[in-house]
């Protein structure tokens, strides 16, 4: 929707359809784990399982209480995110706006693999590595992430 979107910034998008088989398998496992948790405990359990799967078992406990509640409240959206619903790999090449794909230098390698696969398909893309942070950087280091977004917006 070029009429609505002038630029996009994404942090380690887990877009498994463009990744190698090992990445697709790993993210399919996250989707299963999230769905199983939802079946046992509803949306809050799904959100907790998803966060633990992508950011480590201690990620939820490391958050302040208010942030933990925001994570639990996001359970409905997490089900769609984990399953990668509605994504069309062929559409990536039609992205016409400038895009930044940012990722943490300490993140699991699968995120770098996905970013590289996406970067190979998006015409106007740049890849930015945020050193010293992992996949949870938008939560654990919001100032660093905000600075990257602001720098992109200024460009």
Short mmCIF file of C-alpha atoms in Angstrom, two decimals:
data_model
loop_
_atom_site.label_atom_id
_atom_site.label_comp_id
_atom_site.label_asym_id
_atom_site.label_seq_id
_atom_site.Cartn_x
_atom_site.Cartn_y
_atom_site.Cartn_z
CA UNK A 1 0.00 0.00 0.00
CA UNK A 2 2.37 2.75 -1.17
CA UNK A 3 -0.43 5.23 -0.60
CA UNK A 4 -0.25 4.45 3.12
CA UNK A 5 3.33 3.34 3.80
CA UNK A 6 6.32 5.54 2.99
CA UNK A 7 8.95 3.48 4.83
CA UNK A 8 9.24 0.41 7.08
CA UNK A 9 11.57 -0.52 9.93
CA UNK A 10 11.49 -4.08 11.27
CA UNK A 11 13.41 -5.78 14.04
CA UNK A 12 14.34 -9.38 13.25
CA UNK A 13 11.17 -10.23 11.38
CA UNK A 14 10.55 -13.97 11.83
CA UNK A 15 9.50 -14.46 8.24
CA UNK A 16 10.09 -18.20 8.00
CA UNK A 17 8.78 -18.75 4.46
CA UNK A 18 11.99 -17.25 3.00
CA UNK A 19 14.39 -18.96 5.37
CA UNK A 20 16.34 -22.18 4.95
CA UNK A 21 14.65 -25.43 6.02
CA UNK A 22 16.28 -25.33 9.47
CA UNK A 23 14.78 -21.89 10.17
CA UNK A 24 11.35 -22.89 8.89
CA UNK A 25 11.48 -25.94 11.15
CA UNK A 26 12.54 -23.90 14.19
CA UNK A 27 9.79 -21.31 13.73
CA UNK A 28 7.19 -24.02 13.08
CA UNK A 29 8.17 -25.43 16.49
CA UNK A 30 7.58 -22.00 18.06
CA UNK A 31 4.14 -21.89 16.43
CA UNK A 32 3.27 -25.36 17.77
CA UNK A 33 4.52 -24.49 21.26
CA UNK A 34 2.47 -21.28 21.24
CA UNK A 35 -0.69 -23.04 20.04
CA UNK A 36 -0.30 -25.83 22.60
CA UNK A 37 0.11 -23.28 25.40
CA UNK A 38 -3.02 -21.51 24.17
CA UNK A 39 -4.94 -24.79 24.28
CA UNK A 40 -3.86 -25.27 27.90
CA UNK A 41 -4.15 -21.71 29.22
CA UNK A 42 -5.66 -19.32 26.71
CA UNK A 43 -4.20 -16.14 25.27
CA UNK A 44 -1.97 -15.21 28.25
CA UNK A 45 -0.32 -18.66 28.19
CA UNK A 46 0.22 -18.39 24.42
CA UNK A 47 1.96 -15.04 24.84
CA UNK A 48 4.20 -16.39 27.61
CA UNK A 49 5.12 -19.46 25.57
CA UNK A 50 5.91 -17.37 22.50
CA UNK A 51 8.13 -14.96 24.43
CA UNK A 52 9.96 -17.84 26.12
CA UNK A 53 10.46 -19.61 22.78
CA UNK A 54 11.93 -16.62 20.97
CA UNK A 55 13.73 -14.81 23.81
CA UNK A 56 14.64 -17.55 26.25
CA UNK A 57 13.02 -19.17 29.24
CA UNK A 58 14.02 -16.34 31.59
CA UNK A 59 12.72 -13.50 29.40
CA UNK A 60 9.32 -13.20 31.06
CA UNK A 61 10.73 -13.26 34.58
CA UNK A 62 13.19 -10.50 33.66
CA UNK A 63 10.39 -8.08 32.77
CA UNK A 64 8.87 -5.63 35.25
CA UNK A 65 5.34 -6.64 36.35
CA UNK A 66 3.59 -4.10 34.10
CA UNK A 67 5.54 -5.34 31.06
CA UNK A 68 4.69 -8.96 31.91
CA UNK A 69 1.01 -8.03 31.92
CA UNK A 70 1.35 -6.31 28.53
CA UNK A 71 2.94 -9.48 27.15
CA UNK A 72 0.13 -11.63 28.53
CA UNK A 73 -2.46 -9.27 27.05
CA UNK A 74 -0.95 -9.73 23.58
CA UNK A 75 -1.84 -13.42 23.38
CA UNK A 76 -4.42 -13.17 20.63
CA UNK A 77 -2.01 -11.42 18.27
CA UNK A 78 0.77 -13.81 19.21
CA UNK A 79 -1.20 -16.74 17.82
CA UNK A 80 -1.33 -15.09 14.39
CA UNK A 81 2.30 -13.96 14.59
CA UNK A 82 3.60 -17.38 15.56
CA UNK A 83 1.70 -19.09 12.75
CA UNK A 84 2.77 -16.40 10.22
CA UNK A 85 -0.80 -16.15 8.98
CA UNK A 86 -1.50 -14.30 5.75
CA UNK A 87 2.09 -13.96 4.57
CA UNK A 88 2.94 -14.20 0.88
CA UNK A 89 6.66 -14.61 0.09
CA UNK A 90 6.20 -13.47 -3.50
CA UNK A 91 4.87 -10.12 -2.36
CA UNK A 92 8.15 -9.14 -0.74
CA UNK A 93 9.68 -8.10 -4.06
CA UNK A 94 6.83 -5.62 -4.56
CA UNK A 95 7.82 -3.58 -1.50
CA UNK A 96 8.73 -0.24 -3.00
CA UNK A 97 9.43 1.90 0.04
CA UNK A 98 12.75 2.15 1.88
CA UNK A 99 13.12 -0.64 4.47
CA UNK A 100 15.51 -1.17 7.36
CA UNK A 101 15.88 -4.66 8.75
CA UNK A 102 17.53 -4.34 12.15
CA UNK A 103 18.86 -7.16 14.27
CA UNK A 104 20.83 -7.79 17.39
CA UNK A 105 24.43 -8.86 17.22
CA UNK A 106 23.77 -11.32 20.07
CA UNK A 107 20.60 -12.85 18.62
CA UNK A 108 20.31 -16.49 17.61
CA UNK A 109 21.70 -17.01 14.07
CA UNK A 110 18.28 -17.83 12.60
CA UNK A 111 17.28 -14.16 12.74
CA UNK A 112 20.33 -13.10 10.73
CA UNK A 113 19.55 -15.83 8.19
CA UNK A 114 15.99 -14.57 7.81
CA UNK A 115 17.10 -10.95 7.54
CA UNK A 116 19.61 -11.88 4.83
CA UNK A 117 16.96 -13.83 2.91
CA UNK A 118 14.55 -10.90 3.14
CA UNK A 119 17.25 -8.39 2.18
CA UNK A 120 17.92 -10.39 -0.97
CA UNK A 121 14.27 -9.94 -1.99
CA UNK A 122 13.43 -6.36 -0.95
CA UNK A 123 14.53 -3.77 -3.53
CA UNK A 124 15.24 -0.77 -1.25
CA UNK A 125 16.57 -2.39 1.91
CA UNK A 126 19.40 -1.85 4.33
CA UNK A 127 20.41 -4.16 7.15
CA UNK A 128 21.47 -2.77 10.52
CA UNK A 129 23.11 -4.83 13.28
CA UNK A 130 22.68 -3.50 16.82
CA UNK A 131 25.71 -4.77 18.68
CA UNK A 132 25.51 -6.10 22.22
CA UNK A 133 21.80 -6.91 22.17
CA UNK A 134 19.67 -9.94 21.33
CA UNK A 135 16.22 -10.64 19.98
CA UNK A 136 14.52 -9.05 22.96
CA UNK A 137 16.15 -5.65 22.38
CA UNK A 138 12.86 -3.81 21.70
CA UNK A 139 11.91 -4.75 25.28
CA UNK A 140 15.30 -4.85 26.98
CA UNK A 141 16.96 -1.90 25.20
CA UNK A 142 14.14 0.34 23.94
CA UNK A 143 16.39 3.42 23.80
CA UNK A 144 18.80 1.74 21.41
CA UNK A 145 15.95 0.54 19.21
CA UNK A 146 14.27 3.96 19.28
CA UNK A 147 17.54 5.62 18.25
CA UNK A 148 17.77 3.31 15.23
CA UNK A 149 14.18 4.07 14.23
CA UNK A 150 14.70 7.82 14.68
CA UNK A 151 17.89 7.75 12.58
CA UNK A 152 16.03 5.92 9.82
CA UNK A 153 13.13 8.37 9.97
CA UNK A 154 15.56 11.29 9.71
CA UNK A 155 17.09 9.79 6.55
#
